[in-house]
Amino acid sequence: MKNILEIIGNTPIVKLQKIVPRGCGEIYLKLEAYNPTGSKKDRMALAMIEGAEKRGDLKKGMTVVEYSGGSTGAGLAFVCSLKGYRFRLITADVFGKEKISLMNSLGADLEVIKSRDGKITKELINKMINRAKEISKEPNTFFTNQLDNEDVIKGFVPLGEEILDQINGNIDAVCDTVGTAGTLMGIAKAFKNASSNSKIIAVEPSSSPILSEGIKGSHNVEGVGLGFIPKIYDSKLVDDVITIEESIARQTSRDLALKEGVFCGTSSGMNVAAAIQISQKLGPKSQVVAIACDTGLKYLSEGLFDKKN
């Protein structure tokens, strides 16, 4: 039997059938909820921990610290627990109860910062970052520092390789929302290594178009649109940036559940909405891939899937 860490990755991909409008080409969705903690972030969590171990930055008996809204924290809690490290996590009350409970269940020592208005803002993210930095100064503590860690990109290169293999390399475009930017950068590097001509498209909330317009704003799409450009984001690897209204992303998430049987969160809905736009521009013979970042089980308490009157 495999160690559970070995089953991270190699997630399935499906072709959407019922929510794709006329005039679109084929849209494929990479189902990252099939990772052990239910999200793509397991890939980067393992890469950050094992990268630090290989360099000697992280050794037996040390503590790991990070800030997270949920999925990265869950992935790190999972990996650290299995490898025997204490994991201290800074999060905030704007993130889903399920995510916070999952991180706690997997062994994270949580510190929850209160938000001013219940929104994800640059100021709130900076509070989380600064608290994690403060803790990282304590003896025998390693800060994974997800926004400035090249191992994050390495963790997502296999995701790009899997997509190329599953669609036999015949891909016109691939898109993903930008949080740390690790997923999109990893996919871009995999595609570049394979000499693929596929377009790499970044996606962000319309209310916080930091990549496309340099404007920061608030929103409630967890894990993306941090209000600043991540250090590992390389615009030279990105062909275009698309903004999607949060309301459209949420409706797309509900449509995916009801019409496609794909149960995923708001950022995944945003990705699919973007993929539809991209496909409409490229035409009926196009093939576009979007990332379903995680499972919808993490979003039940916030009302994402509540039936509308």
Tab-separated table of C-alpha atoms in Angstrom:
chain	number	residue	atom	x	y	z
A	1	MET	CA	0.000	0.000	0.000
A	2	LYS	CA	1.231	3.486	-0.852
A	3	ASN	CA	2.025	6.126	1.731
A	4	ILE	CA	-0.858	8.609	1.511
A	5	LEU	CA	1.571	11.379	0.508
A	6	GLU	CA	2.250	9.401	-2.668
A	7	ILE	CA	-1.328	9.751	-3.869
A	8	ILE	CA	-1.093	13.544	-4.128
A	9	GLY	CA	-1.603	14.462	-7.770
A	10	ASN	CA	-2.670	12.425	-10.820
A	11	THR	CA	-6.184	13.819	-10.453
A	12	PRO	CA	-8.872	13.146	-13.103
A	13	ILE	CA	-9.993	15.513	-15.822
A	14	VAL	CA	-13.519	15.678	-17.249
A	15	LYS	CA	-15.151	17.270	-20.264
A	16	LEU	CA	-18.058	19.562	-19.375
A	17	GLN	CA	-21.311	18.546	-21.026
A	18	LYS	CA	-24.277	20.723	-20.058
A	19	ILE	CA	-23.238	24.245	-19.068
A	20	VAL	CA	-21.173	25.024	-22.156
A	21	PRO	CA	-23.053	27.516	-24.393
A	22	ARG	CA	-23.435	27.160	-28.139
A	23	GLY	CA	-20.463	28.443	-30.060
A	24	CYS	CA	-17.989	27.204	-27.473
A	25	GLY	CA	-15.431	24.520	-28.040
A	26	GLU	CA	-14.608	21.751	-25.580
A	27	ILE	CA	-13.996	22.743	-21.968
A	28	TYR	CA	-12.165	20.378	-19.650
A	29	LEU	CA	-12.016	20.610	-15.869
A	30	LYS	CA	-9.133	19.255	-13.777
A	31	LEU	CA	-10.641	17.898	-10.546
A	32	GLU	CA	-8.202	18.771	-7.764
A	33	ALA	CA	-10.669	17.775	-5.025
A	34	TYR	CA	-9.344	14.239	-5.509
A	35	ASN	CA	-6.204	15.163	-3.549
A	36	PRO	CA	-6.142	13.902	0.079
A	37	THR	CA	-7.391	17.095	1.802
A	38	GLY	CA	-9.663	18.033	-1.096
A	39	SER	CA	-7.667	20.699	-2.936
A	40	LYS	CA	-4.793	21.432	-5.285
A	41	LYS	CA	-2.848	22.957	-2.382
A	42	ASP	CA	-1.700	19.516	-1.215
A	43	ARG	CA	0.739	19.636	-4.129
A	44	MET	CA	2.424	22.841	-2.966
A	45	ALA	CA	2.345	21.886	0.712
A	46	LEU	CA	4.324	18.720	0.049
A	47	ALA	CA	6.725	20.546	-2.270
A	48	MET	CA	7.443	23.290	0.305
A	49	ILE	CA	8.068	20.849	3.145
A	50	GLU	CA	10.191	18.404	1.158
A	51	GLY	CA	12.121	21.235	-0.500
A	52	ALA	CA	12.995	22.657	2.930
A	53	GLU	CA	13.993	19.205	4.174
A	54	LYS	CA	16.315	18.648	1.223
A	55	ARG	CA	18.048	22.011	1.800
A	56	GLY	CA	18.357	21.374	5.525
A	57	ASP	CA	16.157	24.364	6.390
A	58	LEU	CA	13.645	22.093	8.144
A	59	LYS	CA	14.810	19.393	10.541
A	60	LYS	CA	13.290	16.990	13.020
A	61	GLY	CA	11.857	18.755	16.089
A	62	MET	CA	11.263	22.084	14.356
A	63	THR	CA	7.973	23.983	14.036
A	64	VAL	CA	6.465	25.084	10.725
A	65	VAL	CA	4.479	28.345	10.456
A	66	GLU	CA	2.296	29.744	7.661
A	67	TYR	CA	-0.724	31.986	7.063
A	68	SER	CA	-3.665	30.623	5.077
A	69	GLY	CA	-7.365	30.978	4.384
A	70	GLY	CA	-7.843	27.244	4.412
A	71	SER	CA	-6.618	24.984	1.640
A	72	THR	CA	-2.867	25.646	1.945
A	73	GLY	CA	-3.217	25.431	5.710
A	74	ALA	CA	-5.028	22.114	5.458
A	75	GLY	CA	-2.389	20.747	3.097
A	76	LEU	CA	0.455	21.841	5.378
A	77	ALA	CA	-1.290	20.529	8.494
A	78	PHE	CA	-1.742	17.191	6.726
A	79	VAL	CA	1.886	16.941	5.554
A	80	CYS	CA	3.370	18.223	8.831
A	81	SER	CA	1.280	15.811	10.893
A	82	LEU	CA	2.479	12.838	8.849
A	83	LYS	CA	6.098	13.991	9.000
A	84	GLY	CA	6.021	14.824	12.709
A	85	TYR	CA	6.338	18.621	12.688
A	86	ARG	CA	4.324	21.016	14.823
A	87	PHE	CA	2.379	23.368	12.553
A	88	ARG	CA	1.302	26.858	13.624
A	89	LEU	CA	-1.210	28.558	11.368
A	90	ILE	CA	-2.419	32.145	11.118
A	91	THR	CA	-5.877	32.502	9.560
A	92	ALA	CA	-8.830	34.920	9.746
A	93	ASP	CA	-12.538	34.850	10.517
A	94	VAL	CA	-13.527	35.673	6.915
A	95	PHE	CA	-12.776	32.144	5.781
A	96	GLY	CA	-15.233	29.257	5.806
A	97	LYS	CA	-15.924	27.429	9.056
A	98	GLU	CA	-15.356	24.127	7.283
A	99	LYS	CA	-11.858	25.183	6.235
A	100	ILE	CA	-10.928	26.320	9.730
A	101	SER	CA	-12.342	23.114	11.236
A	102	LEU	CA	-10.460	21.002	8.680
A	103	MET	CA	-7.147	22.704	9.479
A	104	ASN	CA	-7.777	22.175	13.173
A	105	SER	CA	-8.736	18.519	12.660
A	106	LEU	CA	-5.522	17.857	10.758
A	107	GLY	CA	-3.418	19.145	13.658
A	108	ALA	CA	-2.812	22.850	13.024
A	109	ASP	CA	-2.347	25.145	16.022
A	110	LEU	CA	-4.651	27.954	14.926
A	111	GLU	CA	-4.523	31.682	15.561
A	112	VAL	CA	-7.562	33.462	14.095
A	113	ILE	CA	-7.347	37.168	13.239
A	114	LYS	CA	-10.567	39.194	13.245
A	115	SER	CA	-11.464	41.139	10.108
A	116	ARG	CA	-12.870	44.658	10.108
A	117	ASP	CA	-15.787	44.134	7.713
A	118	GLY	CA	-15.936	40.430	6.892
A	119	LYS	CA	-14.170	40.968	3.551
A	120	ILE	CA	-10.879	39.660	2.165
A	121	THR	CA	-8.644	42.727	1.785
A	122	LYS	CA	-4.964	43.482	1.286
A	123	GLU	CA	-4.836	44.864	4.829
A	124	LEU	CA	-6.209	41.647	6.340
A	125	ILE	CA	-3.812	39.467	4.346
A	126	ASN	CA	-0.905	41.668	5.462
A	127	LYS	CA	-1.939	41.229	9.109
A	128	MET	CA	-1.813	37.471	8.639
A	129	ILE	CA	1.568	37.654	6.896
A	130	ASN	CA	3.102	39.921	9.541
A	131	ARG	CA	1.942	37.680	12.383
A	132	ALA	CA	3.435	34.632	10.654
A	133	LYS	CA	6.712	36.523	10.170
A	134	GLU	CA	6.724	37.432	13.867
A	135	ILE	CA	6.318	33.798	14.885
A	136	SER	CA	8.989	32.706	12.393
A	137	LYS	CA	11.605	34.589	14.424
A	138	GLU	CA	11.172	32.131	17.296
A	139	PRO	CA	13.896	29.447	17.675
A	140	ASN	CA	13.594	26.242	15.625
A	141	THR	CA	10.793	27.650	13.477
A	142	PHE	CA	10.561	27.416	9.693
A	143	PHE	CA	8.321	29.799	7.720
A	144	THR	CA	7.137	28.174	4.487
A	145	ASN	CA	6.278	31.692	3.200
A	146	GLN	CA	4.041	30.557	0.348
A	147	LEU	CA	4.045	33.876	-1.527
A	148	ASP	CA	7.835	33.943	-1.842
A	149	ASN	CA	8.703	30.266	-2.164
A	150	GLU	CA	9.835	28.840	-5.506
A	151	ASP	CA	9.024	25.323	-4.277
A	152	VAL	CA	5.351	26.248	-4.748
A	153	ILE	CA	5.919	26.437	-8.503
A	154	LYS	CA	7.798	23.124	-8.505
A	155	GLY	CA	4.831	21.531	-6.756
A	156	PHE	CA	2.502	22.526	-9.606
A	157	VAL	CA	4.683	21.643	-12.596
A	158	PRO	CA	3.354	18.034	-12.449
A	159	LEU	CA	-0.189	19.439	-12.660
A	160	GLY	CA	0.667	20.982	-16.019
A	161	GLU	CA	2.336	17.779	-17.167
A	162	GLU	CA	-0.741	15.765	-16.215
A	163	ILE	CA	-3.012	18.085	-18.233
A	164	LEU	CA	-0.789	17.797	-21.308
A	165	ASP	CA	-0.808	14.022	-21.017
A	166	GLN	CA	-4.558	13.742	-20.405
A	167	ILE	CA	-5.535	15.970	-23.355
A	168	ASN	CA	-2.655	14.665	-25.518
A	169	GLY	CA	-1.154	18.140	-25.732
A	170	ASN	CA	-3.985	19.503	-27.906
A	171	ILE	CA	-4.869	22.488	-25.718
A	172	ASP	CA	-5.579	26.004	-26.954
A	173	ALA	CA	-5.732	27.659	-23.513
A	174	VAL	CA	-5.588	26.922	-19.803
A	175	CYS	CA	-6.792	29.264	-17.070
A	176	ASP	CA	-6.650	29.566	-13.302
A	177	THR	CA	-7.333	32.178	-10.641
A	178	VAL	CA	-4.288	33.785	-9.038
A	179	GLY	CA	-3.685	33.582	-5.303
A	180	THR	CA	-0.045	32.719	-4.679
A	181	ALA	CA	0.199	32.303	-8.494
A	182	GLY	CA	1.958	28.979	-7.981
A	183	THR	CA	-0.548	26.909	-9.936
A	184	LEU	CA	-0.494	29.061	-13.048
A	185	MET	CA	3.308	29.439	-12.951
A	186	GLY	CA	3.784	25.683	-12.542
A	187	ILE	CA	1.422	24.935	-15.429
A	188	ALA	CA	3.129	27.590	-17.572
A	189	LYS	CA	6.566	26.076	-16.949
A	190	ALA	CA	5.325	22.576	-17.757
A	191	PHE	CA	3.764	23.814	-20.992
A	192	LYS	CA	6.898	25.777	-21.892
A	193	ASN	CA	9.079	22.711	-21.275
A	194	ALA	CA	6.804	20.751	-23.611
A	195	SER	CA	7.024	23.509	-26.272
A	196	SER	CA	3.251	23.948	-26.091
A	197	ASN	CA	1.666	26.926	-27.847
A	198	SER	CA	-1.296	26.953	-25.444
A	199	LYS	CA	-2.360	30.335	-24.078
A	200	ILE	CA	-1.829	30.777	-20.325
A	201	ILE	CA	-4.643	32.894	-18.883
A	202	ALA	CA	-4.749	34.403	-15.378
A	203	VAL	CA	-8.145	34.982	-13.748
A	204	GLU	CA	-9.042	37.455	-10.996
A	205	PRO	CA	-12.162	38.958	-9.374
A	206	SER	CA	-13.569	42.010	-11.178
A	207	SER	CA	-13.730	43.873	-7.873
A	208	SER	CA	-9.978	43.474	-7.306
A	209	PRO	CA	-8.250	43.659	-10.716
A	210	ILE	CA	-4.719	44.026	-9.396
A	211	LEU	CA	-3.075	42.073	-12.249
A	212	SER	CA	-4.972	43.689	-15.115
A	213	GLU	CA	-5.507	47.230	-13.832
A	214	GLY	CA	-3.353	47.627	-10.734
A	215	ILE	CA	-6.451	48.204	-8.599
A	216	LYS	CA	-6.917	46.435	-5.252
A	217	GLY	CA	-10.380	45.798	-3.887
A	218	SER	CA	-12.380	43.597	-1.526
A	219	HIS	CA	-14.279	40.393	-2.287
A	220	ASN	CA	-15.262	37.038	-0.782
A	221	VAL	CA	-13.586	34.612	-3.174
A	222	GLU	CA	-11.342	32.669	-0.828
A	223	GLY	CA	-7.752	31.968	-1.815
A	224	VAL	CA	-7.474	34.434	-4.714
A	225	GLY	CA	-7.197	38.173	-5.416
A	226	LEU	CA	-4.930	39.064	-2.511
A	227	GLY	CA	-4.770	42.762	-3.416
A	228	PHE	CA	-1.134	42.697	-4.520
A	229	ILE	CA	0.933	40.924	-7.162
A	230	PRO	CA	2.619	37.825	-5.692
A	231	LYS	CA	6.407	37.724	-5.941
A	232	ILE	CA	6.426	34.430	-7.819
A	233	TYR	CA	3.998	35.719	-10.480
A	234	ASP	CA	5.838	36.172	-13.782
A	235	SER	CA	3.763	38.199	-16.245
A	236	LYS	CA	6.056	37.085	-19.091
A	237	LEU	CA	4.603	33.577	-18.756
A	238	VAL	CA	1.009	34.840	-18.959
A	239	ASP	CA	-0.724	35.647	-22.252
A	240	ASP	CA	-3.790	37.399	-20.865
A	241	VAL	CA	-5.685	38.297	-17.684
A	242	ILE	CA	-9.467	37.918	-17.429
A	243	THR	CA	-11.675	39.383	-14.708
A	244	ILE	CA	-14.898	37.684	-13.610
A	245	GLU	CA	-17.694	39.088	-11.464
A	246	GLU	CA	-18.002	37.270	-8.149
A	247	SER	CA	-21.747	36.785	-8.650
A	248	ILE	CA	-21.101	35.008	-11.962
A	249	ALA	CA	-18.472	32.803	-10.339
A	250	ARG	CA	-20.913	31.784	-7.599
A	251	GLN	CA	-23.697	31.020	-10.072
A	252	THR	CA	-21.273	28.965	-12.161
A	253	SER	CA	-20.334	26.954	-9.049
A	254	ARG	CA	-24.014	26.191	-8.479
A	255	ASP	CA	-24.493	25.275	-12.145
A	256	LEU	CA	-21.521	22.920	-11.999
A	257	ALA	CA	-23.058	21.111	-9.035
A	258	LEU	CA	-26.582	20.883	-10.446
A	259	LYS	CA	-25.877	20.282	-14.131
A	260	GLU	CA	-22.443	18.658	-14.282
A	261	GLY	CA	-22.226	16.877	-10.921
A	262	VAL	CA	-18.994	18.731	-10.138
A	263	PHE	CA	-19.026	20.021	-6.554
A	264	CYS	CA	-16.451	22.776	-6.153
A	265	GLY	CA	-15.885	26.226	-4.639
A	266	THR	CA	-16.151	29.816	-5.821
A	267	SER	CA	-12.679	30.131	-7.347
A	268	SER	CA	-13.398	27.018	-9.424
A	269	GLY	CA	-16.638	28.595	-10.637
A	270	MET	CA	-14.649	31.675	-11.549
A	271	ASN	CA	-12.234	29.520	-13.555
A	272	VAL	CA	-15.022	27.818	-15.489
A	273	ALA	CA	-16.741	31.149	-16.202
A	274	ALA	CA	-13.421	32.404	-17.572
A	275	ALA	CA	-12.915	29.229	-19.611
A	276	ILE	CA	-16.327	29.742	-21.225
A	277	GLN	CA	-15.385	33.305	-22.195
A	278	ILE	CA	-12.057	32.134	-23.589
A	279	SER	CA	-13.687	29.319	-25.558
A	280	GLN	CA	-16.296	31.660	-27.045
A	281	LYS	CA	-13.491	33.871	-28.350
A	282	LEU	CA	-11.433	30.952	-29.695
A	283	GLY	CA	-14.385	29.275	-31.388
A	284	PRO	CA	-16.135	25.886	-31.573
A	285	LYS	CA	-13.011	23.904	-32.450
A	286	SER	CA	-11.066	25.069	-29.390
A	287	GLN	CA	-10.063	23.072	-26.329
A	288	VAL	CA	-9.783	24.982	-23.044
A	289	VAL	CA	-8.791	23.644	-19.610
A	290	ALA	CA	-9.834	25.126	-16.262
A	291	ILE	CA	-8.835	24.080	-12.758
A	292	ALA	CA	-11.418	22.941	-10.212
A	293	CYS	CA	-9.318	23.958	-7.218
A	294	ASP	CA	-11.110	22.170	-4.393
A	295	THR	CA	-14.306	20.599	-3.070
A	296	GLY	CA	-17.559	22.446	-2.472
A	297	LEU	CA	-17.772	20.807	0.960
A	298	LYS	CA	-15.579	23.665	2.230
A	299	TYR	CA	-18.182	26.292	1.305
A	300	LEU	CA	-21.452	24.996	2.713
A	301	SER	CA	-21.603	27.302	5.757
A	302	GLU	CA	-21.201	30.477	3.687
A	303	GLY	CA	-24.346	29.748	1.687
A	304	LEU	CA	-22.739	29.258	-1.725
A	305	PHE	CA	-25.101	26.398	-2.545
A	306	ASP	CA	-28.233	27.677	-0.808
A	307	LYS	CA	-31.299	27.502	-3.043
A	308	LYS	CA	-32.424	30.943	-4.188
A	309	ASN	CA	-36.057	32.002	-3.784
